[in-house]
mmCIF file of C-alpha atoms in Angstrom:
data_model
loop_
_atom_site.group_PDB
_atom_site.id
_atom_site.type_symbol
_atom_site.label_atom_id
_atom_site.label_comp_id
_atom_site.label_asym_id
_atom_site.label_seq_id
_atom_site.Cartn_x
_atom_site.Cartn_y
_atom_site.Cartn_z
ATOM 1 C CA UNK A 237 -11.603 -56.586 72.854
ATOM 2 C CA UNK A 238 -9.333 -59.038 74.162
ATOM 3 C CA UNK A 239 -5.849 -59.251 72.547
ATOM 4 C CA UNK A 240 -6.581 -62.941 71.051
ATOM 5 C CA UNK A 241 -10.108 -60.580 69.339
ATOM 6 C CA UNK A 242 -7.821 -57.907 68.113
ATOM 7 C CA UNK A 243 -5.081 -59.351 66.089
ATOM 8 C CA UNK A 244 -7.963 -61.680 64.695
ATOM 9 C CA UNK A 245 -10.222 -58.294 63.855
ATOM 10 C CA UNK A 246 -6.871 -56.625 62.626
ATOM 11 C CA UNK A 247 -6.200 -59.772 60.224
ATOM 12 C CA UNK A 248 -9.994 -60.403 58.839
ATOM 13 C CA UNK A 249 -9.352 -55.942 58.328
ATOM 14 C CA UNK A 250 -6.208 -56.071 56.767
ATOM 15 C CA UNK A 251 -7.285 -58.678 54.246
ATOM 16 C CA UNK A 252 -10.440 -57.038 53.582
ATOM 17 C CA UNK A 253 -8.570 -53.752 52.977
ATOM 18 C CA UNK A 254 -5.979 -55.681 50.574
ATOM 19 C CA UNK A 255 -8.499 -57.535 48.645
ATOM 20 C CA UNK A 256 -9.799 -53.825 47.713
ATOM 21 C CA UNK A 257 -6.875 -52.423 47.445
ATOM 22 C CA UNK A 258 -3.788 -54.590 46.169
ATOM 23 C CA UNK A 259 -1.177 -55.934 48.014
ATOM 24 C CA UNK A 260 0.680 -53.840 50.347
ATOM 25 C CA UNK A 261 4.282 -52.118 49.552
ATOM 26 C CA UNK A 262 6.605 -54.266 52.148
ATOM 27 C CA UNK A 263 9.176 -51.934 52.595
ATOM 28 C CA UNK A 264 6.925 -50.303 55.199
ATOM 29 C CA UNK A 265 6.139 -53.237 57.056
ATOM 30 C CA UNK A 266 6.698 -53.316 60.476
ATOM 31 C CA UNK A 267 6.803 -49.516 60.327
ATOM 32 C CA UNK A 268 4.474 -47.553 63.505
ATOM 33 C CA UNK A 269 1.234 -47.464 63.260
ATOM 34 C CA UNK A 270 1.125 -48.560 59.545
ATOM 35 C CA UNK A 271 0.406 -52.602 59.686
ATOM 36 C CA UNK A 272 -2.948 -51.823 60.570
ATOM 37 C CA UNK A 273 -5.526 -49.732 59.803
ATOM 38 C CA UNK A 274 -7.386 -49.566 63.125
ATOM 39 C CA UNK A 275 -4.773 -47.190 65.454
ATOM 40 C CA UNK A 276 -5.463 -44.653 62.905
ATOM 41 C CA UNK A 277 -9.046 -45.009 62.712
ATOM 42 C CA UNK A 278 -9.648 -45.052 65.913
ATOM 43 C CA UNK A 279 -6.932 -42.151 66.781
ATOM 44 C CA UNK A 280 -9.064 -39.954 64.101
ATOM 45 C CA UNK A 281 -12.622 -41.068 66.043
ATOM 46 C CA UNK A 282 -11.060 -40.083 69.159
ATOM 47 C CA UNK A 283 -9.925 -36.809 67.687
ATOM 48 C CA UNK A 284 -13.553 -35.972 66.295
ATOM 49 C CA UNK A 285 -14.888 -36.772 69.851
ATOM 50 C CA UNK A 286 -12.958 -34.318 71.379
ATOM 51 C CA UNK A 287 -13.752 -31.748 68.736
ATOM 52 C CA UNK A 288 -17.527 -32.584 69.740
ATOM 53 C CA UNK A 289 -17.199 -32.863 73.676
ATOM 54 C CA UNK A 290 -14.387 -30.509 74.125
ATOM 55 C CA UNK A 291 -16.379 -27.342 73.704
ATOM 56 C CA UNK A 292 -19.424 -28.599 76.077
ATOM 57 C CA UNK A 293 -16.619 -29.418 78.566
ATOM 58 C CA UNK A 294 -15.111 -25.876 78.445
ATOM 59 C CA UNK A 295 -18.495 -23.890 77.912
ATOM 60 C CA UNK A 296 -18.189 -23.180 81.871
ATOM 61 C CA UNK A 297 -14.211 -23.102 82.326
ATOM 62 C CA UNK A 298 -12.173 -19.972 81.777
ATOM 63 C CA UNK A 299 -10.182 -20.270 78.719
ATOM 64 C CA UNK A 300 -6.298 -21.185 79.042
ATOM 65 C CA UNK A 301 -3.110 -19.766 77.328
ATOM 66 C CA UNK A 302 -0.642 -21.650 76.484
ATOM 67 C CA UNK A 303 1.777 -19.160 75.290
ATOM 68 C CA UNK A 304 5.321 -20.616 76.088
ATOM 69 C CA UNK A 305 3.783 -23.896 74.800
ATOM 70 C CA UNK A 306 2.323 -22.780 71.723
ATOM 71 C CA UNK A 307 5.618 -20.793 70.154
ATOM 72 C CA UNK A 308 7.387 -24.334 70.814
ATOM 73 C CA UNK A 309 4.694 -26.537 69.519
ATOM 74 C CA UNK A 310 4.879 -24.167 66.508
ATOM 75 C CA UNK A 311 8.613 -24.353 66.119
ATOM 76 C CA UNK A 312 8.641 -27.630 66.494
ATOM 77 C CA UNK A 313 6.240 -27.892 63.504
ATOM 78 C CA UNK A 314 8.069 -25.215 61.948
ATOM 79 C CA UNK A 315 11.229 -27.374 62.052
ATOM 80 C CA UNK A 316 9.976 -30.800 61.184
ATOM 81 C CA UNK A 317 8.059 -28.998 57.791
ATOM 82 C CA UNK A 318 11.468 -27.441 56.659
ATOM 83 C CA UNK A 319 13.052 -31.294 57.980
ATOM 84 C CA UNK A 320 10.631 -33.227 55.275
ATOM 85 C CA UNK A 321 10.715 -30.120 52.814
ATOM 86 C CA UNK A 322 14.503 -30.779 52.560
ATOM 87 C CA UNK A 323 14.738 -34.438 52.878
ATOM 88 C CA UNK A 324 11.851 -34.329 49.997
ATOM 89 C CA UNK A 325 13.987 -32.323 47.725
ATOM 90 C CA UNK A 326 17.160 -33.755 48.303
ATOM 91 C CA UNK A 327 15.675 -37.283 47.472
ATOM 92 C CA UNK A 328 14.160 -35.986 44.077
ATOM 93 C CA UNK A 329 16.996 -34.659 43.419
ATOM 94 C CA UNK A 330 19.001 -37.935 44.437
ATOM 95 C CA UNK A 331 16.810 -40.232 42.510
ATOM 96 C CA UNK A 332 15.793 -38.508 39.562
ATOM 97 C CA UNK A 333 12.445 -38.225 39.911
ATOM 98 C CA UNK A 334 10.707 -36.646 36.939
ATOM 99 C CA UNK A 335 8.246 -33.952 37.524
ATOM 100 C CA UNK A 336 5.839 -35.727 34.282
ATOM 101 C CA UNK A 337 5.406 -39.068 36.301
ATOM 102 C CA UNK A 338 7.426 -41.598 39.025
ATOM 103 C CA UNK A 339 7.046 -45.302 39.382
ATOM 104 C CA UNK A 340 7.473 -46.370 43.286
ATOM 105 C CA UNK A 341 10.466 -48.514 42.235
ATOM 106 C CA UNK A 342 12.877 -47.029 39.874
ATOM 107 C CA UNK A 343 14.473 -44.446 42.488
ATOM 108 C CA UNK A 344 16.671 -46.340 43.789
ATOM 109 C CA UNK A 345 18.197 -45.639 47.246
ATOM 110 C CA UNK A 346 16.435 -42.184 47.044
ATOM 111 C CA UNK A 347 13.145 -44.421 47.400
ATOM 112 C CA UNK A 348 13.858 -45.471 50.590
ATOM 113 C CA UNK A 349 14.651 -41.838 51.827
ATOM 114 C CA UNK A 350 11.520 -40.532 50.086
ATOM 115 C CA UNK A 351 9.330 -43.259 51.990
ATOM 116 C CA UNK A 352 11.312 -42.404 55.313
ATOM 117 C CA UNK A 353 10.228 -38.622 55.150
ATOM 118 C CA UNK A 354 6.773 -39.366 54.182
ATOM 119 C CA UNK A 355 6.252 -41.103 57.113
ATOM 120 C CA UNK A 356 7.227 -38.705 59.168
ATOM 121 C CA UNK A 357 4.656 -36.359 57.337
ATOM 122 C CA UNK A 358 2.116 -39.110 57.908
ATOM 123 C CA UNK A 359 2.746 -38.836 61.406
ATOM 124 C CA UNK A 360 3.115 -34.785 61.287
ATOM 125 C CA UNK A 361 -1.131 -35.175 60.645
ATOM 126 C CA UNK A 362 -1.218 -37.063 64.016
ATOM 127 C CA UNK A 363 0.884 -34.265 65.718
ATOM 128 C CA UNK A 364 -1.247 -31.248 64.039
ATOM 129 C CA UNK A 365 -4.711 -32.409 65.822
ATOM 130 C CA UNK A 366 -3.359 -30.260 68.326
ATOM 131 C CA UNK A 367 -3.861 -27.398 66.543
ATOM 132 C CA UNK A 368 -7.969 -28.132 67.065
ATOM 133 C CA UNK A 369 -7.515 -28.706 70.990
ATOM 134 C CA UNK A 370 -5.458 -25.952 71.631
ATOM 135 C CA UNK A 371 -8.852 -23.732 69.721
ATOM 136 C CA UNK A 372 -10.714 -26.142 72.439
ATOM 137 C CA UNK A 373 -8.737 -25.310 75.559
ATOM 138 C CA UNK A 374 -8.529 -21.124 74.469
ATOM 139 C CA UNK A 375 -12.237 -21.364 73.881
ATOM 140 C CA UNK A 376 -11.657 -20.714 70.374
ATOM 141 C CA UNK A 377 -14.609 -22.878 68.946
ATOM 142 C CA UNK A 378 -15.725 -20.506 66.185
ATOM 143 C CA UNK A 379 -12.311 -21.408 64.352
ATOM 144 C CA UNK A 380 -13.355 -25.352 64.719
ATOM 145 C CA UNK A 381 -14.359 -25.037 61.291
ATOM 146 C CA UNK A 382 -16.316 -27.518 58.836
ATOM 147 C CA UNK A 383 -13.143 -27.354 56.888
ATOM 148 C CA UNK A 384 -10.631 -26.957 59.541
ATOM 149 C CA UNK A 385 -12.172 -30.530 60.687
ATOM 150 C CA UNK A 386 -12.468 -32.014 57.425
ATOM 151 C CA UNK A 387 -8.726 -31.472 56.729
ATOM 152 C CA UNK A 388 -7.164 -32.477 59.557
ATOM 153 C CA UNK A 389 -9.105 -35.953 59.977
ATOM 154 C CA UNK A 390 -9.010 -36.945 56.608
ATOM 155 C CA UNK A 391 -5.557 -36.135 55.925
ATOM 156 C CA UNK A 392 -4.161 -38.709 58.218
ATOM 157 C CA UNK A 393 -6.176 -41.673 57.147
ATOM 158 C CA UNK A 394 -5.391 -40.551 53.158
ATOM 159 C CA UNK A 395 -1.533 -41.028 53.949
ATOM 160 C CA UNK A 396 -1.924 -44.313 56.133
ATOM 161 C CA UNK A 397 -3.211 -45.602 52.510
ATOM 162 C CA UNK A 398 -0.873 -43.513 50.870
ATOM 163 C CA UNK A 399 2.268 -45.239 52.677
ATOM 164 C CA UNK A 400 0.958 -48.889 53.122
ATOM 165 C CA UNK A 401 0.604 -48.855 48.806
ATOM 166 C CA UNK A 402 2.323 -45.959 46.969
ATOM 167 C CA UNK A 403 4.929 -44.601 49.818
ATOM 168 C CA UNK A 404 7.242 -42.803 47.031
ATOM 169 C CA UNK A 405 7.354 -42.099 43.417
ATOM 170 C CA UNK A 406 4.529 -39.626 42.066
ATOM 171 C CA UNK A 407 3.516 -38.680 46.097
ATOM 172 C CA UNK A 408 6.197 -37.015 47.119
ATOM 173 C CA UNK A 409 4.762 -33.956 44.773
ATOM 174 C CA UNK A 410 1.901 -32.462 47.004
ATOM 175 C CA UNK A 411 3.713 -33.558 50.504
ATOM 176 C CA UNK A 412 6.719 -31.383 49.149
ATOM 177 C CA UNK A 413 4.310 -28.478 48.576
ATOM 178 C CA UNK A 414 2.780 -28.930 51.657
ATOM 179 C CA UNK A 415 5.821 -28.864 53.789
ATOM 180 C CA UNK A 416 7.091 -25.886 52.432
ATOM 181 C CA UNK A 417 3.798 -24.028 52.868
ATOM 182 C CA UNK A 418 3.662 -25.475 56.272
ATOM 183 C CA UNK A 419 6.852 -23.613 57.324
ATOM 184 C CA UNK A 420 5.786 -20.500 56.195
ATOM 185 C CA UNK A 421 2.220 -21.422 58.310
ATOM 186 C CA UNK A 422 3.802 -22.577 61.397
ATOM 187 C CA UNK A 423 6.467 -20.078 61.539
ATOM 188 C CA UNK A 424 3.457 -16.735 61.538
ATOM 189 C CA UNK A 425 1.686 -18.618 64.185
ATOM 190 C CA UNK A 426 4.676 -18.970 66.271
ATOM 191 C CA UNK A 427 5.465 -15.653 65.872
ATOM 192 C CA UNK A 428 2.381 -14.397 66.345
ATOM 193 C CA UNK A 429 2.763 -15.700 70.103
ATOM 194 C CA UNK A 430 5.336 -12.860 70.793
ATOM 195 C CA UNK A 431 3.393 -9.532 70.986
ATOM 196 C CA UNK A 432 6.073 -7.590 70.024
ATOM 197 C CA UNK A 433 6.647 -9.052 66.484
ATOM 198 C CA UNK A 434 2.747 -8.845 65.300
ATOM 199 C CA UNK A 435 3.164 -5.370 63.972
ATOM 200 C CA UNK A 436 5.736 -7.269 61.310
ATOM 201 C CA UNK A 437 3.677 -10.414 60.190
ATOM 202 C CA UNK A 438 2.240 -9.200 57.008
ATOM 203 C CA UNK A 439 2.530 -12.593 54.820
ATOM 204 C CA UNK A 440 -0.580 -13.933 56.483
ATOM 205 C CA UNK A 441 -3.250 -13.331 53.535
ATOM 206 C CA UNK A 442 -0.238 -14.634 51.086
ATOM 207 C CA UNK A 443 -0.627 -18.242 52.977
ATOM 208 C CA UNK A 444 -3.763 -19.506 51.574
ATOM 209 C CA UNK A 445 -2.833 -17.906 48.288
ATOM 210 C CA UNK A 446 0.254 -20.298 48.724
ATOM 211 C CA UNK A 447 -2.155 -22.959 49.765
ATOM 212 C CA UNK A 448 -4.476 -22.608 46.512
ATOM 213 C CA UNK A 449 -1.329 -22.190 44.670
ATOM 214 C CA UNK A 450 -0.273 -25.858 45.331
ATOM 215 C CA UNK A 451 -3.698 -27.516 45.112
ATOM 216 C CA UNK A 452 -3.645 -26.377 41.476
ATOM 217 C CA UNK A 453 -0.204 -27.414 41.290
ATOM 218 C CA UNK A 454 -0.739 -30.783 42.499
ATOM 219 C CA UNK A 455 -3.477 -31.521 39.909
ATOM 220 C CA UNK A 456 -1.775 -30.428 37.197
ATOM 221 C CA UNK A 457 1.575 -32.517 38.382
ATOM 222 C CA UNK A 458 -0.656 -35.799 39.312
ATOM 223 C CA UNK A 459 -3.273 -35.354 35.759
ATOM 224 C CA UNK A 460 0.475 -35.234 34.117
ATOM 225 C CA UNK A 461 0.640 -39.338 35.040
ATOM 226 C CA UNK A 462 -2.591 -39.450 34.214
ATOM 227 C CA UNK A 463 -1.872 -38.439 30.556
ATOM 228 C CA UNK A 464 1.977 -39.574 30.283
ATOM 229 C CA UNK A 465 1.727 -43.025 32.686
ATOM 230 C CA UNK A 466 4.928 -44.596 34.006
ATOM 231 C CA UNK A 467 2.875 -47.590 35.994
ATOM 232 C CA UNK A 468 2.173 -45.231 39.429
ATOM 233 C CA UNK A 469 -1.514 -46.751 40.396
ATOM 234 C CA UNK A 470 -4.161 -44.437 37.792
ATOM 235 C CA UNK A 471 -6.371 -45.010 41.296
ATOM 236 C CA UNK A 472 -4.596 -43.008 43.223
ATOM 237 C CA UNK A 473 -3.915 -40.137 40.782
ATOM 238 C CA UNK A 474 -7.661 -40.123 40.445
ATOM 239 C CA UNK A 475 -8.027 -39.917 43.978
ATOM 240 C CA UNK A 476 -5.442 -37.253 44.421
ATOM 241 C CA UNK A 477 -7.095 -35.188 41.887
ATOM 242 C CA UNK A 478 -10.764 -35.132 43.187
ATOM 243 C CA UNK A 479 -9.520 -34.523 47.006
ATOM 244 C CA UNK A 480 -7.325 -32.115 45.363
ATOM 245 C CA UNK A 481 -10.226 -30.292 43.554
ATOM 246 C CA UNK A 482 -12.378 -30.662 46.685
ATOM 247 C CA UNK A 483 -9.802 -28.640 48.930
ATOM 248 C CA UNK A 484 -9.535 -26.211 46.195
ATOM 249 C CA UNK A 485 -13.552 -25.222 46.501
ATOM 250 C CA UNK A 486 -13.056 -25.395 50.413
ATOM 251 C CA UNK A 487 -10.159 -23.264 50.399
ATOM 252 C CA UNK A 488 -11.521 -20.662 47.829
ATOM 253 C CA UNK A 489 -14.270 -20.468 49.447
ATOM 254 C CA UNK A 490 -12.589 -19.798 52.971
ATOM 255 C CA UNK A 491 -10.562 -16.783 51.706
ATOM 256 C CA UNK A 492 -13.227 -14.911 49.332
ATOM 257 C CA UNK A 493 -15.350 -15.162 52.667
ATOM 258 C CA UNK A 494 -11.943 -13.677 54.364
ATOM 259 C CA UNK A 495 -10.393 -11.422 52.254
ATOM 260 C CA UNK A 496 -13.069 -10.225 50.244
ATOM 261 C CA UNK A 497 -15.667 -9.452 52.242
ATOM 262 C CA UNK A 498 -13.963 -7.734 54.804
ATOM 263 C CA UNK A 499 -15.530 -4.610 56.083
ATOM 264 C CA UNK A 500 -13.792 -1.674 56.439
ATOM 265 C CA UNK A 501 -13.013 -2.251 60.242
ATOM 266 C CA UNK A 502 -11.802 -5.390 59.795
ATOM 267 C CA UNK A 503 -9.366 -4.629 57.265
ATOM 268 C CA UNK A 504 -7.923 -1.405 59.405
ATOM 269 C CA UNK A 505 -7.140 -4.074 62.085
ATOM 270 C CA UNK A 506 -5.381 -6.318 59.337
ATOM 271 C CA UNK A 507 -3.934 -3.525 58.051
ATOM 272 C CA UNK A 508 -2.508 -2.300 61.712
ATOM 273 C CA UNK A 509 -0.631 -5.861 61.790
ATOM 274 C CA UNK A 510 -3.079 -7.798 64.619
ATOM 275 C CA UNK A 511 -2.471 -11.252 64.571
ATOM 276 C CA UNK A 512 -5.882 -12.278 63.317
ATOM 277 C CA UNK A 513 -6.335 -15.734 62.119
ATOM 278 C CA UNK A 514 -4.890 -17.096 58.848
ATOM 279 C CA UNK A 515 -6.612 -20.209 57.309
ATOM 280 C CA UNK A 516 -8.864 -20.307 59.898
ATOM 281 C CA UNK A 517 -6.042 -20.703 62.387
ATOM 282 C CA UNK A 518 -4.374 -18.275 65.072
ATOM 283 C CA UNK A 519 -3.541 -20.382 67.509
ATOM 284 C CA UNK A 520 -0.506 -18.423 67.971
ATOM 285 C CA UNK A 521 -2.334 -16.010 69.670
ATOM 286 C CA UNK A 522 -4.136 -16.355 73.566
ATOM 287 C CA UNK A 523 -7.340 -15.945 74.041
ATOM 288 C CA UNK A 524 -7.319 -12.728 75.547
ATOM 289 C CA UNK A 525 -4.845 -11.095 72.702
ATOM 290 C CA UNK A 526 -7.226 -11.964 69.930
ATOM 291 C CA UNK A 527 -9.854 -9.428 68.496
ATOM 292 C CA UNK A 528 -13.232 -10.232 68.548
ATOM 293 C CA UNK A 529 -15.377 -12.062 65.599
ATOM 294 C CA UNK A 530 -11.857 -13.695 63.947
ATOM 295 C CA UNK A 531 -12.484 -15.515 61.192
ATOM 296 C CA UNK A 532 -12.100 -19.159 61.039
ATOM 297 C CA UNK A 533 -9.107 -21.130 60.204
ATOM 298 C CA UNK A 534 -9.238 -23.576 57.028
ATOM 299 C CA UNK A 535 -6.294 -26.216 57.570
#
């Protein structure tokens, strides 16, 4: 399209999108990527066409390590998730926020931070689709999971919505959880780069416990506004609650298939502290240091 075709396709989108959904929060305007919808669409397309022509490209390359660039991509991630865990606190703790239910205008100044650091876990989403083409590049494709997919496009076209109509008040409970977990994630799979220290990452399995632990946790906080409302959107707490619920059958499912059906060889080589996969994720580890028949990673 010609620049003249695209603003007038982004306009005719954006008021289609706002008939459906309300009008727009305008403290974000202006803000990247989030005036319209189509960079993030089409950044997600583009994502799920690499996850289906990556592997055909690779099928007859040798597989490449990236293992001075994967334990900084890692604690990069590991930084920016204990950045937003932080700034999410602190701003609860600034504005008040009650646990029960939050408006997305009674904050005050906390608001604004609140809205600040969800952006930047917005944008973390954009940043963790290279977990999937690091699998691609290491020839990892068995870990390019259903769920691992599912996850990682969806959650950055929930929050686009998330911070162009409700970018504070009663969201900042799941992103908080989310963070924190995400520290503990991205700090085993940067570890797990250094031989040396896999004989001492034992918190793996305890991960996607953590994980299950805060889906539950974030539908019992968001069905609390349901019951006791405070005027946050009942749309979006609906929403949050069946995606919610969703990732919680996705995620169950992952670790009885990974911790519970384990055969007895398989657990010996947990057991002997090999950096096998958590969540359906090792990318931590190069190709070649990885045992055989891992089992996939979920987020």
């Amino acid at each position: 399209m010609h620049g003249l075709e695209m603003e007038s396709f982004n306009h005719k989108l954006n008021l289609y999108i706002d008939s459906w959904m309300g009008p727009r929060d305008p403290r974000v305007r202006g803000w990247l990527l989030l005036d319209h919808y189509i960079p993030t669409f089409s950044l997600t397309l583009l994502y799920l066409l690499i996850v289906w022509t990556g592997p055909r490209y690779m099928k007859n390359r040798q597989p490449l390590s990236y293992r001075g660039v994967m334990v900084a991509y890692n604690l990069g991630l590991t930084l920016l998730s204990f950045y937003m865990f932080y700034e999410l606190v602190t701003g609860v703790l600034q504005g008040g926020y009650s646990f029960f239910c939050q408006d997305t205008r009674s904050g005050g100044s906390a608001d604004d931070k609140i809205i600040n650091v969800l952006w930047w876990y917005y944008f973390s989403k954009l940043i963790e689709f290279m977990d999937t083409f690091f699998f691609i590049l290491r020839k990892n494709n068995h870990q390019i999971t259903f769920l691992h997919v599912f996850h990682h496009a969806t959650m950055l076209n929930i929050w686009w919505f998330v911070m162009n109509w409700v970018p504070c008040g009663h969201s900042y409970f799941g992103a908080c959880l989310n963070s924190f977990i995400h520290v503990l994630m991205y700090s085993y799979y940067g570890l797990s780069a250094i031989p040396s220290m896999r004989p001492y990452l034992w918190w793996k399995k305890y991960i996607t416990q953590g994980q299950l632990i805060q889906f539950v946790l974030t539908v019992i906080q968001t069905t609390c506004a349901v019951v006791w409302p405070c005027g946050f959107p009942n749309g979006w707490l609906y929403f949050q609650i069946s995606y919610m619920v969703t990732l919680i059958i996705l995620f169950l499912n992952f670790y009885v298939k990974t911790y519970k059906k384990q055969d007895p060889s398989q657990r010996k080589e947990y057991q002997n502290g090999m950096a096998s996969p958590v969540n359906g994720h090792s990318n931590g580890m190069a190709s070649s240091d990885s045992v055989k028949h891992r089992k996939p990673r979920a987020d």
